[in-house]
mmCIF file of C-alpha atoms in Angstrom:
data_model
loop_
_atom_site.group_PDB
_atom_site.id
_atom_site.type_symbol
_atom_site.label_atom_id
_atom_site.label_comp_id
_atom_site.label_asym_id
_atom_site.label_seq_id
_atom_site.Cartn_x
_atom_site.Cartn_y
_atom_site.Cartn_z
ATOM 1 C CA MET A 30 129.944 -46.126 141.237
ATOM 2 C CA PRO A 31 131.118 -46.638 137.662
ATOM 3 C CA GLY A 32 134.404 -45.204 136.492
ATOM 4 C CA GLY A 33 135.844 -45.284 132.976
ATOM 5 C CA GLY A 34 133.558 -47.068 130.567
ATOM 6 C CA ALA A 35 130.407 -45.821 132.290
ATOM 7 C CA ARG A 36 127.276 -45.382 130.198
ATOM 8 C CA VAL A 37 125.945 -41.868 130.783
ATOM 9 C CA LEU A 38 122.999 -39.865 129.475
ATOM 10 C CA VAL A 39 123.696 -36.113 129.221
ATOM 11 C CA VAL A 40 120.573 -33.971 128.948
ATOM 12 C CA GLY A 41 121.254 -30.412 127.874
ATOM 13 C CA ALA A 42 124.228 -31.603 125.844
ATOM 14 C CA THR A 43 124.113 -28.644 123.446
ATOM 15 C CA GLY A 44 124.525 -26.013 126.169
ATOM 16 C CA GLU A 45 127.928 -24.784 127.329
ATOM 17 C CA ILE A 46 128.087 -26.938 130.469
ATOM 18 C CA GLY A 47 126.547 -29.938 128.739
ATOM 19 C CA THR A 48 129.036 -29.808 125.877
ATOM 20 C CA LEU A 49 131.941 -29.644 128.322
ATOM 21 C CA ALA A 50 130.471 -32.638 130.140
ATOM 22 C CA VAL A 51 130.118 -34.656 126.931
ATOM 23 C CA ARG A 52 133.709 -33.976 125.946
ATOM 24 C CA GLY A 53 134.955 -34.684 129.447
ATOM 25 C CA LEU A 54 133.124 -38.004 129.571
ATOM 26 C CA ALA A 55 134.543 -38.963 126.184
ATOM 27 C CA GLY A 56 138.012 -38.157 127.505
ATOM 28 C CA ARG A 57 137.334 -40.479 130.437
ATOM 29 C CA HIS A 58 136.412 -43.317 128.050
ATOM 30 C CA CYS A 59 132.715 -43.227 128.910
ATOM 31 C CA ARG A 60 129.938 -44.022 126.459
ATOM 32 C CA THR A 61 127.313 -41.321 126.186
ATOM 33 C CA ALA A 62 123.792 -40.779 124.931
ATOM 34 C CA LEU A 63 122.971 -37.148 124.202
ATOM 35 C CA ALA A 64 119.820 -35.056 124.428
ATOM 36 C CA GLY A 65 119.652 -31.375 123.587
ATOM 37 C CA ARG A 66 117.672 -28.605 121.929
ATOM 38 C CA ASP A 67 120.022 -27.281 119.229
ATOM 39 C CA ARG A 68 119.808 -29.648 116.260
ATOM 40 C CA ARG A 69 123.055 -28.541 114.628
ATOM 41 C CA ARG A 70 125.186 -28.736 117.764
ATOM 42 C CA LEU A 71 123.580 -32.011 118.736
ATOM 43 C CA ALA A 72 124.400 -33.560 115.370
ATOM 44 C CA ALA A 73 128.005 -32.343 115.577
ATOM 45 C CA LEU A 74 128.471 -33.707 119.097
ATOM 46 C CA ALA A 75 126.915 -37.031 118.172
ATOM 47 C CA ALA A 76 129.171 -37.351 115.137
ATOM 48 C CA GLY A 77 132.259 -36.387 117.130
ATOM 49 C CA THR A 78 131.635 -38.885 119.911
ATOM 50 C CA GLY A 79 129.760 -41.644 118.087
ATOM 51 C CA SER A 80 126.880 -41.185 120.530
ATOM 52 C CA PRO A 81 123.176 -41.787 119.964
ATOM 53 C CA ALA A 82 121.312 -38.490 120.181
ATOM 54 C CA ARG A 83 117.768 -37.223 120.558
ATOM 55 C CA ARG A 84 116.389 -33.693 120.353
ATOM 56 C CA ILE A 85 114.274 -32.619 123.324
ATOM 57 C CA ASP A 86 111.690 -29.980 124.168
ATOM 58 C CA ALA A 87 111.589 -29.032 127.848
ATOM 59 C CA TYR A 88 107.816 -28.613 127.626
ATOM 60 C CA ASP A 89 107.412 -32.225 126.478
ATOM 61 C CA LEU A 90 107.624 -33.720 129.965
ATOM 62 C CA ARG A 91 106.553 -37.149 128.780
ATOM 63 C CA GLY A 92 109.357 -37.105 126.230
ATOM 64 C CA CYS A 93 111.794 -35.994 128.946
ATOM 65 C CA SER A 94 110.794 -38.882 131.218
ATOM 66 C CA GLY A 95 111.363 -41.288 128.339
ATOM 67 C CA LEU A 96 114.974 -40.273 127.730
ATOM 68 C CA ALA A 97 116.584 -42.666 130.223
ATOM 69 C CA PRO A 98 114.774 -45.784 128.916
ATOM 70 C CA TRP A 99 115.782 -44.760 125.382
ATOM 71 C CA ALA A 100 119.420 -44.239 126.433
ATOM 72 C CA ALA A 101 119.535 -47.539 128.321
ATOM 73 C CA GLU A 102 118.329 -49.378 125.244
ATOM 74 C CA ALA A 103 120.780 -47.553 122.986
ATOM 75 C CA LEU A 104 123.776 -48.125 125.279
ATOM 76 C CA GLY A 105 122.877 -51.571 126.604
ATOM 77 C CA GLY A 106 122.301 -50.210 130.120
ATOM 78 C CA LEU A 107 122.683 -46.946 131.988
ATOM 79 C CA ASP A 108 125.076 -46.063 134.814
ATOM 80 C CA GLY A 109 124.323 -42.394 135.234
ATOM 81 C CA VAL A 110 122.353 -39.342 134.124
ATOM 82 C CA LEU A 111 123.535 -35.737 134.163
ATOM 83 C CA VAL A 112 120.994 -32.957 133.518
ATOM 84 C CA THR A 113 122.445 -29.558 132.655
ATOM 85 C CA VAL A 114 119.423 -27.807 131.114
ATOM 86 C CA GLY A 115 118.711 -24.319 132.362
ATOM 87 C CA VAL A 116 117.570 -20.816 131.486
ATOM 88 C CA ALA A 117 117.746 -17.483 133.295
ATOM 89 C CA ALA A 118 115.432 -14.490 133.656
ATOM 90 C CA PHE A 119 115.969 -11.470 135.860
ATOM 91 C CA GLY A 120 114.086 -8.557 137.329
ATOM 92 C CA PRO A 121 112.197 -7.519 140.468
ATOM 93 C CA ALA A 122 109.672 -10.150 141.546
ATOM 94 C CA ALA A 123 106.780 -7.759 140.925
ATOM 95 C CA ARG A 124 107.862 -7.150 137.331
ATOM 96 C CA VAL A 125 108.859 -10.575 135.981
ATOM 97 C CA SER A 126 106.221 -11.648 133.468
ATOM 98 C CA ASP A 127 104.043 -14.667 134.143
ATOM 99 C CA ALA A 128 105.275 -16.172 130.871
ATOM 100 C CA ALA A 129 108.902 -15.891 131.976
ATOM 101 C CA ALA A 130 108.098 -17.330 135.410
ATOM 102 C CA GLU A 131 106.358 -20.306 133.810
ATOM 103 C CA HIS A 132 109.279 -20.822 131.439
ATOM 104 C CA LEU A 133 111.778 -20.801 134.299
ATOM 105 C CA LEU A 134 109.865 -23.400 136.294
ATOM 106 C CA THR A 135 109.368 -25.631 133.269
ATOM 107 C CA VAL A 136 112.954 -25.602 132.025
ATOM 108 C CA ASN A 137 114.790 -25.395 135.346
ATOM 109 C CA ALA A 138 112.591 -27.650 137.480
ATOM 110 C CA LEU A 139 109.868 -29.659 135.762
ATOM 111 C CA CYS A 140 112.042 -30.823 132.856
ATOM 112 C CA PRO A 141 114.965 -32.093 135.006
ATOM 113 C CA MET A 142 112.493 -33.693 137.425
ATOM 114 C CA ALA A 143 110.817 -35.545 134.555
ATOM 115 C CA VAL A 144 114.168 -36.748 133.206
ATOM 116 C CA LEU A 145 115.333 -38.054 136.577
ATOM 117 C CA ARG A 146 111.906 -39.475 137.461
ATOM 118 C CA GLY A 147 112.136 -41.597 134.344
ATOM 119 C CA ALA A 148 115.764 -42.442 135.089
ATOM 120 C CA ALA A 149 115.415 -43.526 138.729
ATOM 121 C CA PRO A 150 114.159 -47.054 137.985
ATOM 122 C CA VAL A 151 116.491 -47.435 134.987
ATOM 123 C CA VAL A 152 119.927 -46.459 136.318
ATOM 124 C CA GLY A 153 121.778 -49.425 137.770
ATOM 125 C CA ASP A 154 122.554 -49.864 141.475
ATOM 126 C CA GLY A 155 125.584 -47.814 142.445
ATOM 127 C CA GLY A 156 124.985 -45.349 139.601
ATOM 128 C CA PHE A 157 124.221 -41.646 139.749
ATOM 129 C CA LEU A 158 121.440 -39.146 139.070
ATOM 130 C CA ALA A 159 122.777 -35.602 138.847
ATOM 131 C CA ALA A 160 121.505 -32.156 137.950
ATOM 132 C CA VAL A 161 122.992 -28.665 137.940
ATOM 133 C CA THR A 162 121.213 -26.161 140.181
ATOM 134 C CA GLY A 163 123.653 -23.424 141.194
ATOM 135 C CA ALA A 164 124.843 -21.206 144.002
ATOM 136 C CA VAL A 165 121.698 -19.099 143.506
ATOM 137 C CA VAL A 166 119.890 -21.699 145.653
ATOM 138 C CA ASP A 167 122.019 -20.702 148.652
ATOM 139 C CA THR A 168 122.582 -17.002 147.957
ATOM 140 C CA PRO A 169 119.788 -15.548 145.796
ATOM 141 C CA LEU A 170 120.430 -11.955 144.810
ATOM 142 C CA ALA A 171 117.860 -9.193 144.423
ATOM 143 C CA GLY A 172 116.406 -9.464 140.949
ATOM 144 C CA THR A 173 116.625 -13.267 140.842
ATOM 145 C CA ALA A 174 113.492 -14.295 142.775
ATOM 146 C CA ASP A 175 111.851 -16.391 140.066
ATOM 147 C CA TYR A 176 115.111 -17.813 138.763
ATOM 148 C CA ALA A 177 116.202 -18.760 142.287
ATOM 149 C CA ALA A 178 112.785 -20.259 143.056
ATOM 150 C CA SER A 179 112.958 -22.543 140.027
ATOM 151 C CA LYS A 180 116.405 -23.820 140.992
ATOM 152 C CA ALA A 181 115.411 -24.190 144.647
ATOM 153 C CA ALA A 182 112.401 -26.282 143.612
ATOM 154 C CA LEU A 183 114.717 -28.695 141.812
ATOM 155 C CA ALA A 184 117.150 -28.740 144.735
ATOM 156 C CA GLY A 185 114.392 -29.664 147.193
ATOM 157 C CA TRP A 186 113.154 -32.428 144.907
ATOM 158 C CA LEU A 187 116.667 -33.859 144.540
ATOM 159 C CA GLY A 188 117.077 -33.975 148.299
ATOM 160 C CA VAL A 189 113.987 -36.168 148.679
ATOM 161 C CA LEU A 190 114.951 -38.353 145.709
ATOM 162 C CA ALA A 191 118.325 -38.969 147.351
ATOM 163 C CA ARG A 192 116.648 -40.546 150.376
ATOM 164 C CA GLU A 193 114.356 -42.652 148.213
ATOM 165 C CA VAL A 194 117.166 -44.322 146.227
ATOM 166 C CA ARG A 195 119.704 -44.592 149.053
ATOM 167 C CA LYS A 196 119.216 -48.334 149.550
ATOM 168 C CA ARG A 197 120.389 -48.919 145.989
ATOM 169 C CA ARG A 198 123.514 -46.792 146.591
ATOM 170 C CA VAL A 199 122.469 -44.481 143.789
ATOM 171 C CA ALA A 200 124.145 -41.084 144.176
ATOM 172 C CA VAL A 201 121.834 -38.113 143.771
ATOM 173 C CA VAL A 202 124.032 -35.094 143.169
ATOM 174 C CA ASP A 203 122.779 -31.515 143.307
ATOM 175 C CA ALA A 204 125.622 -29.623 141.610
ATOM 176 C CA ARG A 205 125.576 -26.085 142.958
ATOM 177 C CA PHE A 206 128.079 -24.462 140.658
ATOM 178 C CA PRO A 207 129.165 -20.885 141.318
ATOM 179 C CA HIS A 208 128.646 -18.255 138.638
ATOM 180 C CA LEU A 209 130.569 -19.608 135.635
ATOM 181 C CA ASP A 210 132.107 -17.876 132.647
ATOM 182 C CA THR A 211 129.705 -19.323 130.047
ATOM 183 C CA GLY A 212 127.701 -16.259 128.981
ATOM 184 C CA PHE A 213 124.599 -17.874 130.515
ATOM 185 C CA ALA A 214 123.369 -14.724 132.309
ATOM 186 C CA ALA A 215 123.715 -12.658 129.135
ATOM 187 C CA ARG A 216 121.316 -15.016 127.349
ATOM 188 C CA ALA A 217 118.471 -14.443 129.820
ATOM 189 C CA VAL A 218 114.990 -14.704 128.335
ATOM 190 C CA GLU A 219 113.950 -11.562 130.212
ATOM 191 C CA GLY A 220 115.663 -8.771 132.107
ATOM 192 C CA SER A 221 119.304 -8.026 132.866
ATOM 193 C CA PRO A 222 121.381 -9.742 135.551
ATOM 194 C CA PRO A 223 122.249 -7.951 138.790
ATOM 195 C CA PRO A 224 125.936 -7.421 139.592
ATOM 196 C CA LEU A 225 127.429 -10.908 139.726
ATOM 197 C CA PRO A 226 130.592 -12.236 141.359
ATOM 198 C CA ARG A 227 133.688 -12.867 139.306
ATOM 199 C CA PRO A 228 132.958 -15.928 137.171
ATOM 200 C CA ALA A 229 134.717 -19.217 137.806
ATOM 201 C CA ASP A 230 136.293 -21.438 135.166
ATOM 202 C CA PRO A 231 133.611 -23.735 133.713
ATOM 203 C CA ASP A 232 136.133 -26.317 132.488
ATOM 204 C CA ALA A 233 137.493 -26.792 135.998
ATOM 205 C CA ALA A 234 134.025 -26.938 137.558
ATOM 206 C CA VAL A 235 132.709 -29.518 135.098
ATOM 207 C CA SER A 236 135.881 -31.603 135.329
ATOM 208 C CA ALA A 237 135.611 -31.684 139.127
ATOM 209 C CA LEU A 238 131.968 -32.735 138.894
ATOM 210 C CA LEU A 239 132.757 -35.582 136.493
ATOM 211 C CA ASP A 240 135.540 -36.785 138.778
ATOM 212 C CA ARG A 241 133.012 -36.823 141.625
ATOM 213 C CA LEU A 242 130.365 -38.675 139.645
ATOM 214 C CA LEU A 243 132.716 -41.331 138.299
ATOM 215 C CA ALA A 244 134.809 -41.916 141.412
ATOM 216 C CA PRO A 245 134.720 -45.489 142.752
ATOM 217 C CA ALA A 246 133.117 -45.781 146.189
ATOM 218 C CA ALA A 247 133.187 -48.196 149.073
ATOM 219 C CA PRO A 248 130.408 -50.754 148.554
ATOM 220 C CA ALA A 249 128.777 -50.023 151.910
ATOM 221 C CA THR A 250 128.685 -46.257 151.490
ATOM 222 C CA PRO A 251 125.431 -44.734 150.216
ATOM 223 C CA LEU A 252 126.552 -41.992 147.852
ATOM 224 C CA THR A 253 123.831 -39.433 148.333
ATOM 225 C CA ALA A 254 125.381 -36.017 148.496
ATOM 226 C CA PRO A 255 123.152 -33.073 147.730
ATOM 227 C CA PRO A 256 124.379 -30.389 147.609
ATOM 228 C CA TRP A 257 127.781 -30.720 145.929
ATOM 229 C CA ARG A 258 130.058 -27.785 145.226
ATOM 230 C CA PRO A 259 133.432 -27.734 143.493
ATOM 231 C CA GLU A 260 136.371 -26.723 145.655
ATOM 232 C CA PRO A 261 137.197 -23.029 145.237
ATOM 233 C CA ALA A 262 140.188 -22.356 143.048
ATOM 234 C CA ARG A 263 143.387 -21.712 144.985
ATOM 235 C CA PRO A 264 145.430 -18.658 144.086
ATOM 236 C CA ALA A 265 148.674 -19.351 142.294
ATOM 237 C CA PRO A 266 151.755 -19.227 144.559
#
């Protein structure tokens, strides 16, 4: 798997996790191509890192599937893809609107699937295909049925993709972050979040993920590891 100098596409680059990933990759001397929704933040990130950038719409699945070929052409090849797009909505299953349910499935599942579907034949052998799902896949709380279902759909898809690209030693990483201190839940498109656990440090979680994605591996080891979770923080002595 590529280390420093890797060519990586970050989709969702203008979100909190995506921006941390872009900066972390730059600090690890990687070359990045960026895709995101917020034009202003995307332009600032592109200028700050010297990266090619493209605005995306999660509902444009064809455009999402074309991101990896575009990035490979812009960077002269592609070693990895990290998808961090996501949106939340909360409420009892019987009360979540159909519009919100559709939005969750499109942004949290169909969009990342389209990106990685387009990336699978483009990323080089020994590279990685990664997406952020979340601990909600394992421990869905009351009031998160539709949100959890959208993330679980992506997690199941990643698990099958991992088996399909194993012979090429392409790592498929399902990053099941815990609740992070990013303000994500407060920006829900519908409803209010249930009581959530104490948030973890997003900088530490993203840094650990990047270390995992860029770590060299033994040539004979197929690096398919869904799910992946950062180690819990240890209390200070």
